[in-house]
PDB file of C-alpha atoms in Angstrom:
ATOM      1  CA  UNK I  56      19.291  12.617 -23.450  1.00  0.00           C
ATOM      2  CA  UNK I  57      17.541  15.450 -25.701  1.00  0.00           C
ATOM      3  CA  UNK I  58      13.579  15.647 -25.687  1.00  0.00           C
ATOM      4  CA  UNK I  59      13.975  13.849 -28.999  1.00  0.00           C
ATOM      5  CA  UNK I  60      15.891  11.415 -27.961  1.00  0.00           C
ATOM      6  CA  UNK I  61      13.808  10.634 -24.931  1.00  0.00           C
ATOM      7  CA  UNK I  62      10.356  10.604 -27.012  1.00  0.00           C
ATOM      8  CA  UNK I  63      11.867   8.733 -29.482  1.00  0.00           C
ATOM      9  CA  UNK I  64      12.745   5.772 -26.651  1.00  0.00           C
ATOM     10  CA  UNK I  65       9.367   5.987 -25.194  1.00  0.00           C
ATOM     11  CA  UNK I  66       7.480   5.471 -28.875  1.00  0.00           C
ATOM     12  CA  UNK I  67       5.937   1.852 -28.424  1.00  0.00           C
ATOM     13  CA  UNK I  68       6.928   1.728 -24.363  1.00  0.00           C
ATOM     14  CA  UNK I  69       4.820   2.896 -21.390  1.00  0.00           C
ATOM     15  CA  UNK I  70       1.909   1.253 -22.216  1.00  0.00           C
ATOM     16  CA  UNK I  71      -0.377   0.239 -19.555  1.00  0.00           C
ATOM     17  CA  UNK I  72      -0.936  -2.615 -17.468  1.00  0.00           C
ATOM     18  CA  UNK I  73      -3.749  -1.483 -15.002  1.00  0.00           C
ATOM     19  CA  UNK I  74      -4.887  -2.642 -11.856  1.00  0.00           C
ATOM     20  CA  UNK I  75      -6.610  -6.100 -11.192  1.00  0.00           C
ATOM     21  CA  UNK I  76      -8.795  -6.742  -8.234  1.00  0.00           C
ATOM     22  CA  UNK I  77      -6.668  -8.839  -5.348  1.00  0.00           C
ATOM     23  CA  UNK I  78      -3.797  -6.557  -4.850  1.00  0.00           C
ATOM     24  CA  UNK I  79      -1.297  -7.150  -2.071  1.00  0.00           C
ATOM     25  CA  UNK I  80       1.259  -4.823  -0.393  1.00  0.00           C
ATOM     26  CA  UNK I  81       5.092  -5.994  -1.491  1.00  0.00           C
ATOM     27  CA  UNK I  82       7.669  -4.565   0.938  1.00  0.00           C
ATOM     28  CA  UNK I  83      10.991  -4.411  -0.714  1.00  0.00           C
ATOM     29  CA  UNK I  84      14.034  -4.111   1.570  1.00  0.00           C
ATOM     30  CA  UNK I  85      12.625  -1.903   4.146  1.00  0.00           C
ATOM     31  CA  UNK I  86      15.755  -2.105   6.575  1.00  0.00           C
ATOM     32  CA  UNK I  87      17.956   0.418   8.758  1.00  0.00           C
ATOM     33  CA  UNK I  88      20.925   0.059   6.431  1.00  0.00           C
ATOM     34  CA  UNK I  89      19.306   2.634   3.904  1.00  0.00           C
ATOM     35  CA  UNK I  90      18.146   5.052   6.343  1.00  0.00           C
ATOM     36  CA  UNK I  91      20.901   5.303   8.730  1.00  0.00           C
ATOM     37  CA  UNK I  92      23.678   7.992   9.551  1.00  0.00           C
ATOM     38  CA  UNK I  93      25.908   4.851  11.028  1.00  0.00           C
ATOM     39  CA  UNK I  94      25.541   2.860   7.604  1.00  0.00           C
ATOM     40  CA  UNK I  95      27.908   3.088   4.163  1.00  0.00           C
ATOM     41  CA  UNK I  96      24.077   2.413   2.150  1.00  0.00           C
ATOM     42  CA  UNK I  97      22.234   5.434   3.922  1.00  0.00           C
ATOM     43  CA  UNK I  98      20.690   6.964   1.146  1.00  0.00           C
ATOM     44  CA  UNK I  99      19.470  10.283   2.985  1.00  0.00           C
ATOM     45  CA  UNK I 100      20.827  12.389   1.193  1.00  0.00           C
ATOM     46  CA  UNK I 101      18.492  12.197  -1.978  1.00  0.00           C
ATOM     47  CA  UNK I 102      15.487  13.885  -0.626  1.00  0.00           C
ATOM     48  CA  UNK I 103      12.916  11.873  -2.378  1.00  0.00           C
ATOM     49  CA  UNK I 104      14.615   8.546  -0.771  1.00  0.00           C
ATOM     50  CA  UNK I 105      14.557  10.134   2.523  1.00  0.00           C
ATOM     51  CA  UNK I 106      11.407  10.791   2.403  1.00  0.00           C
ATOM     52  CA  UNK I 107      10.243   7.441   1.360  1.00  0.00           C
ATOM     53  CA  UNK I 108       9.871   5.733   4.761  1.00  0.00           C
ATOM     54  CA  UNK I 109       7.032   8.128   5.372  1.00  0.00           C
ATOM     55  CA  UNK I 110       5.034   6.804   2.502  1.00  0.00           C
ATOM     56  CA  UNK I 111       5.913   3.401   2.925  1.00  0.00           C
ATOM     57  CA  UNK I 112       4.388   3.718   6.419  1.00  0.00           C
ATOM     58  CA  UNK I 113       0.630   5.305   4.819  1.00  0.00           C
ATOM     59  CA  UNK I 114       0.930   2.238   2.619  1.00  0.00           C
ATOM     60  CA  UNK I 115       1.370  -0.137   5.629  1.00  0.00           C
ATOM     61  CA  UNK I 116      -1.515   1.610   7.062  1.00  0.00           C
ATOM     62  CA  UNK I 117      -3.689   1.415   4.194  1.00  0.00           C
ATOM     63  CA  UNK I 118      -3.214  -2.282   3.545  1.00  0.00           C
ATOM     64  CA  UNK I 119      -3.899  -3.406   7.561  1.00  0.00           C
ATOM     65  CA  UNK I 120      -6.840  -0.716   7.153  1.00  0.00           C
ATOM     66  CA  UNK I 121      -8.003  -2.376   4.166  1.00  0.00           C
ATOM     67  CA  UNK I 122      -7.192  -6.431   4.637  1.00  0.00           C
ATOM     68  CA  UNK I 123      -4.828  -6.673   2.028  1.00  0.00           C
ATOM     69  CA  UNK I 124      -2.063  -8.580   2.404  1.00  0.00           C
ATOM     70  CA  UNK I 125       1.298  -7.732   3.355  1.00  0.00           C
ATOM     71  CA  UNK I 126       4.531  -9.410   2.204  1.00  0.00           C
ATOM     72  CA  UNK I 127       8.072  -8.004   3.549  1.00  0.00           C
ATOM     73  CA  UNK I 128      11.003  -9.115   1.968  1.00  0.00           C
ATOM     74  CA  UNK I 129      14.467  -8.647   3.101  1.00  0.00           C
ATOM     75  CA  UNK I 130      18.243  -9.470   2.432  1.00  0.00           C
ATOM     76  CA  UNK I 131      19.662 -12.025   4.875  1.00  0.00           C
ATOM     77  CA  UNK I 132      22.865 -14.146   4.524  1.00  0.00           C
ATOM     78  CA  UNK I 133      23.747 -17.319   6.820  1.00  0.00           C
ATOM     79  CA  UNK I 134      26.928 -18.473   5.855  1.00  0.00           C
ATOM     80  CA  UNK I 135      30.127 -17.023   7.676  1.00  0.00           C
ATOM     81  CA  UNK I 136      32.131 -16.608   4.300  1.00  0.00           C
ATOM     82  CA  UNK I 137      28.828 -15.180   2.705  1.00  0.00           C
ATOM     83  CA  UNK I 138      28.965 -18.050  -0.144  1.00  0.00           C
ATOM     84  CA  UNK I 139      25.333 -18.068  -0.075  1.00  0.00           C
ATOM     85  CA  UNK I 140      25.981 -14.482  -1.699  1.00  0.00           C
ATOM     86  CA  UNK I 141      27.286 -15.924  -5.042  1.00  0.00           C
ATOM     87  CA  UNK I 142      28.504 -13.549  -7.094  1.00  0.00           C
ATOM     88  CA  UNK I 143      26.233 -10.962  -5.901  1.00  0.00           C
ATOM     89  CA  UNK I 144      28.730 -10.800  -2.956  1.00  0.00           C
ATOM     90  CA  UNK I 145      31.842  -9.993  -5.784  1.00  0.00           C
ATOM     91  CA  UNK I 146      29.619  -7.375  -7.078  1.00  0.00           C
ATOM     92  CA  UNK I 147      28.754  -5.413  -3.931  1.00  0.00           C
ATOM     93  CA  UNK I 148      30.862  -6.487  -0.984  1.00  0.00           C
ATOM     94  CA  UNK I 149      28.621  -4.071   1.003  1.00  0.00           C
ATOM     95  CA  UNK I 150      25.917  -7.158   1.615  1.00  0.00           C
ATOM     96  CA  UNK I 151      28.276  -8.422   4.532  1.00  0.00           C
ATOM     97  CA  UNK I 152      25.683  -5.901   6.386  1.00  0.00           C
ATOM     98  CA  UNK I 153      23.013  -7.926   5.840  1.00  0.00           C
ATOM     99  CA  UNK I 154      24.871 -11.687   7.165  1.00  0.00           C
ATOM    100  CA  UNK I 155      22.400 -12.601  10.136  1.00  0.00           C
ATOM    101  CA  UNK I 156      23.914 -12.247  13.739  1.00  0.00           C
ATOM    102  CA  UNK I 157      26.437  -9.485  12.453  1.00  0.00           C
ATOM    103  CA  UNK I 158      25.873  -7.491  15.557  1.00  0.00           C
ATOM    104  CA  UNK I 159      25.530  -4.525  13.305  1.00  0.00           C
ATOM    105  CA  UNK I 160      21.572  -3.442  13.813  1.00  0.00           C
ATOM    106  CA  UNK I 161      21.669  -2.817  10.213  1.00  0.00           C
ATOM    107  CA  UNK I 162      19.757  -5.455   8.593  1.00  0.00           C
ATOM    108  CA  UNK I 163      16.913  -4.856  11.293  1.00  0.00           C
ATOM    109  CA  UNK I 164      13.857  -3.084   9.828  1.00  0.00           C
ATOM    110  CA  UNK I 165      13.101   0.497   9.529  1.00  0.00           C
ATOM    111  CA  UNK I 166      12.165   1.633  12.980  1.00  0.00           C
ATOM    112  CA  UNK I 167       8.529   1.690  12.891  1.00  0.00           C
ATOM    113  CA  UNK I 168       7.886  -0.726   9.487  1.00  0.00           C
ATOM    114  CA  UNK I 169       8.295  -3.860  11.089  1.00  0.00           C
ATOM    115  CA  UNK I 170       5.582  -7.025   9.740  1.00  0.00           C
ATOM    116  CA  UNK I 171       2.877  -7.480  12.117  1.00  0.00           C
ATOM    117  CA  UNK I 172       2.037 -10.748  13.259  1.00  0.00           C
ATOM    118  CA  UNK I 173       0.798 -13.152  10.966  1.00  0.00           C
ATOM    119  CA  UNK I 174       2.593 -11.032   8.014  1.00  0.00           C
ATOM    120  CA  UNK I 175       4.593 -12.664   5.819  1.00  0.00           C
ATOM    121  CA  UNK I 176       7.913 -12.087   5.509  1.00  0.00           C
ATOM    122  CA  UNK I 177      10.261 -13.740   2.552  1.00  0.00           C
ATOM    123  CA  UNK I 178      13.844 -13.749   3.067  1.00  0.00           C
ATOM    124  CA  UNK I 179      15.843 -13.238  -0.172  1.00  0.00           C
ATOM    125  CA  UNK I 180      19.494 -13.229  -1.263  1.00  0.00           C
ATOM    126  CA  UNK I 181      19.498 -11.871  -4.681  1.00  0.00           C
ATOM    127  CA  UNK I 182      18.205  -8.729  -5.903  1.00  0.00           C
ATOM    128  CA  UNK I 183      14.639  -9.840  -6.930  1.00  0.00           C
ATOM    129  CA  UNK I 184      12.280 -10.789  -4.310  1.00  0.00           C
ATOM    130  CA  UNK I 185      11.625 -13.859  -6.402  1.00  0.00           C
ATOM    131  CA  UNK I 186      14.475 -15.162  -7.276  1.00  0.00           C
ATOM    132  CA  UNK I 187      15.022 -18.455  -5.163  1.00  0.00           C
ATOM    133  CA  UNK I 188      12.147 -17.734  -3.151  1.00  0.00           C
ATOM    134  CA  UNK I 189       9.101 -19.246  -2.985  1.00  0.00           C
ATOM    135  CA  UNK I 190       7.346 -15.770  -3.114  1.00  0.00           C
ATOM    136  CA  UNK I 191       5.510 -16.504  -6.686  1.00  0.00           C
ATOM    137  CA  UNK I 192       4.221 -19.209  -5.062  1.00  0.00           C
ATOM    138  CA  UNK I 193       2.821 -17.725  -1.843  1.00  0.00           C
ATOM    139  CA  UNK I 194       1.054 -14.973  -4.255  1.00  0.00           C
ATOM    140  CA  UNK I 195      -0.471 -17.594  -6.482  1.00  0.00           C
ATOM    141  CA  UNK I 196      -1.720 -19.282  -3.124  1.00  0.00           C
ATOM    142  CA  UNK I 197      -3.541 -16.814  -2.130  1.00  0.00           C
ATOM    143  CA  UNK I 198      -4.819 -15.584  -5.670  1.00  0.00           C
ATOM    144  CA  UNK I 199      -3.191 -12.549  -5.672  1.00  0.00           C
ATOM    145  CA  UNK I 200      -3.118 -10.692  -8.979  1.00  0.00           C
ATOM    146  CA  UNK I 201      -1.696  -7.284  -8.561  1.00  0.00           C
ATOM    147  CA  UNK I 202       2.085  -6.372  -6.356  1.00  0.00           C
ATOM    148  CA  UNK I 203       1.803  -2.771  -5.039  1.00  0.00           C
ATOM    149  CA  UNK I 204       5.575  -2.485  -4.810  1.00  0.00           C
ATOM    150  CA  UNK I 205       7.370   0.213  -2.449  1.00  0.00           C
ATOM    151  CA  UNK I 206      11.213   0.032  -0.904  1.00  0.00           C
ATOM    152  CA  UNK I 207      15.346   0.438  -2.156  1.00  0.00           C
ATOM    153  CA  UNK I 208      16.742   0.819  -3.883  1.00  0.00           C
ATOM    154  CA  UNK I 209      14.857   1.709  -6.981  1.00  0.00           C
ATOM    155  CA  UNK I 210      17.644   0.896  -9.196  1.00  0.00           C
ATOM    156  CA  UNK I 211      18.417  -1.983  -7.878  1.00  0.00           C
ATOM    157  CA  UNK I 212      16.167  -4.611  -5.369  1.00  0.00           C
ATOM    158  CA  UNK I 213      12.785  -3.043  -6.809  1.00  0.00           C
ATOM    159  CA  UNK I 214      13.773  -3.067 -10.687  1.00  0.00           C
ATOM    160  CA  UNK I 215      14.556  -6.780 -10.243  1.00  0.00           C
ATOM    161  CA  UNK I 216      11.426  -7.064  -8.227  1.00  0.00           C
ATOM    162  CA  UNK I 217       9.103  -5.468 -10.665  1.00  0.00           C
ATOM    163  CA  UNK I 218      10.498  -7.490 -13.782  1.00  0.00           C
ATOM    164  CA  UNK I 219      10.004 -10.739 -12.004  1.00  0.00           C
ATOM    165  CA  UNK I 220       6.372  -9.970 -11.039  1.00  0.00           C
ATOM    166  CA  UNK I 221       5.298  -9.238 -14.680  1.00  0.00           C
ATOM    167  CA  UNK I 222       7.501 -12.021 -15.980  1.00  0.00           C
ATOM    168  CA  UNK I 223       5.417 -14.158 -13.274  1.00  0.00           C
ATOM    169  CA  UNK I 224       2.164 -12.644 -14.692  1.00  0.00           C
ATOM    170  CA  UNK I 225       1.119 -10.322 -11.442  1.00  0.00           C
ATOM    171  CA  UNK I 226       0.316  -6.726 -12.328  1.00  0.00           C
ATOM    172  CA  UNK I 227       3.191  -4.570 -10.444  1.00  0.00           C
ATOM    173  CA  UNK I 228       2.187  -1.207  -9.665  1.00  0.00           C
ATOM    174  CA  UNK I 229       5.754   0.741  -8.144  1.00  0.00           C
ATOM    175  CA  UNK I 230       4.591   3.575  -5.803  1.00  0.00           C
ATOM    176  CA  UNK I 231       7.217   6.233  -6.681  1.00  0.00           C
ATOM    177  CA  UNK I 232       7.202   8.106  -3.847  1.00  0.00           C
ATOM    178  CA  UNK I 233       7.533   5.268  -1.633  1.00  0.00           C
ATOM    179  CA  UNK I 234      11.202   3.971  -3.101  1.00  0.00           C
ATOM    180  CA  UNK I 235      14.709   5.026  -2.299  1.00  0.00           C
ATOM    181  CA  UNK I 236      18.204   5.495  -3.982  1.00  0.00           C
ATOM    182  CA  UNK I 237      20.980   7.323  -3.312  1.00  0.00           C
ATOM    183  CA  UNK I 238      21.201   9.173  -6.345  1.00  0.00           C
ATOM    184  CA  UNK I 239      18.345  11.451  -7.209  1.00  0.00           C
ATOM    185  CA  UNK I 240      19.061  11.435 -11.167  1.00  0.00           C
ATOM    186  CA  UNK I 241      19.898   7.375 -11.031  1.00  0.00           C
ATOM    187  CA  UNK I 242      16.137   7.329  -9.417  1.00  0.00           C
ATOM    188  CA  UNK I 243      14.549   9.503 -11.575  1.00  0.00           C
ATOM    189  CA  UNK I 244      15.514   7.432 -14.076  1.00  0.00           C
ATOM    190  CA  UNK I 245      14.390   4.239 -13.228  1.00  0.00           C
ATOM    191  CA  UNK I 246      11.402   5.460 -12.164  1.00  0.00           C
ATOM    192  CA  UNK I 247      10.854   6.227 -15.386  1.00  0.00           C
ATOM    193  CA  UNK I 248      12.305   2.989 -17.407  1.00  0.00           C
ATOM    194  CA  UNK I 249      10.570   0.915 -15.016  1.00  0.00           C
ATOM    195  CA  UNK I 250       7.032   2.741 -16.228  1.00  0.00           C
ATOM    196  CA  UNK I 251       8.841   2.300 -19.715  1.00  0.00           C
ATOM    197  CA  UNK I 252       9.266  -1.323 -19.821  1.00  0.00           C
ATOM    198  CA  UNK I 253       8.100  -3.300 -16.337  1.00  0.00           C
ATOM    199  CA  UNK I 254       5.623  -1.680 -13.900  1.00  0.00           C
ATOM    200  CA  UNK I 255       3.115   0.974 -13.343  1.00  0.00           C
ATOM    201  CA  UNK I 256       4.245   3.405 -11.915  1.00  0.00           C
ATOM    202  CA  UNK I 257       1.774   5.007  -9.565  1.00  0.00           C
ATOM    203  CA  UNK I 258       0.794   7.669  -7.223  1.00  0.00           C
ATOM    204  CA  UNK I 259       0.514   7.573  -3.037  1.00  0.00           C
ATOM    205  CA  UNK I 260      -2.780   8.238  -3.044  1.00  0.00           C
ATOM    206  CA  UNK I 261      -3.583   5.840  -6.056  1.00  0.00           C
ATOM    207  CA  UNK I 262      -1.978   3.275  -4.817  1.00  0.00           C
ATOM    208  CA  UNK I 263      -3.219   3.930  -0.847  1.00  0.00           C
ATOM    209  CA  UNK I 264      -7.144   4.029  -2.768  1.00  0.00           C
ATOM    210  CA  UNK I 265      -6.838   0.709  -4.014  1.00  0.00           C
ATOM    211  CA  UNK I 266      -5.101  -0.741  -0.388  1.00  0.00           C
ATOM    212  CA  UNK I 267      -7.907   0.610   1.703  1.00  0.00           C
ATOM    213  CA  UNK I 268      -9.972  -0.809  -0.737  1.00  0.00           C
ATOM    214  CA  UNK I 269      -9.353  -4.323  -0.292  1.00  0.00           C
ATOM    215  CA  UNK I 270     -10.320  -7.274  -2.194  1.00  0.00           C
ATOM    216  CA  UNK I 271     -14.179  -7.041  -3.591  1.00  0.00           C
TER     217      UNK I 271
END
């Protein structure tokens, strides 16, 4: 795309939404599977991905520092012939990682980002972390108002994620330095058609400001 061209798509996008006051921490995917030599998903070898475990864990930090709530969603599957994949399974027949009980240590978290106790954790099957969960729901509970989104892959899980929450009327704020893909350029670019069209997307230190913070 030619500077032209790419001005010319962002005239009328990447407006923004801005933080609100009751933000919580929204844990996309953080598993093994994208950060492992072993696994066909490791996404390593796109610098910024593998170096987004590191921020994940200052955000972790920053929200138990500051009270804010913590939600960890993950992929699991129960069903032996992964129908509970629907047609996501056609689409990427790499989610057999993720079927509970696999034996594979792949669908465990990141070593090191694992929920604390009392931390909620939302199990999902679909891309979006609120699609046939009850996620919206837990957030509305506890009058939360703003997602501070971090995880993998940025093209994929997060987008999804990030739509939904504005759809659902929460503020999403996508830490960039904090997601993963295994392409740098298909990264690069959602970063920036997510801040186009979705999300926020914010800074580490922004985003670990407002978790210390807490709730006023």
């Amino acid at each position: 795309m030619t500077q032209k061209a790419h001005r010319d798509y962002q005239d009328g996008f990447a407006g923004r939404i801005g933080w609100g006051k009751r933000p919580a921490l929204l844990l996309v995917d953080v598993c093994n599977a994208y950060w492992n030599d072993a696994s066909p998903l490791d996404t390593k070898s796109n610098p910024a991905s593998a170096a987004a475990p590191a921020s994940i864990a200052k955000l972790v930090s920053a929200a138990r520092q500051g009270k804010t709530p913590l939600i960890w969603t993950r992929v699991e599957y129960t069903k032996p012939d992964m129908s509970d994949a629907g047609l996501f399974y056609s689409k990427v027949p790499l989610l057999k990682l993720f079927q509970v009980g696999c034996g594979n240590g792949l669908e465990s978290w990141y070593p090191g980002l694992e929920p604390a106790a009392g931390e909620v954790v939302v199990p999902k099957r679909y891309p979006s972390a609120f699609f046939g969960t009850d996620l919206a729901a837990q957030l509305h509970s506890c009058n939360v108002d703003t997602v501070i989104i971090c995880g993998v892959s940025t093209s994929g899980c997060v987008r999804a994620t990030a739509l939904d929450a504005m759809c659902h009327q929460f503020r999403p704020m996508v830490v960039g330095e904090a997601c993963g893909d295994l392409s740098p350029a298909v990264h690069k670019a959602n970063l920036s058609d997510i801040n186009a069209k979705m999300a926020d997307v914010v800074s580490e230190d922004e985003a670990i400001q407002k978790l210390q913070a807490g709730w006023d």
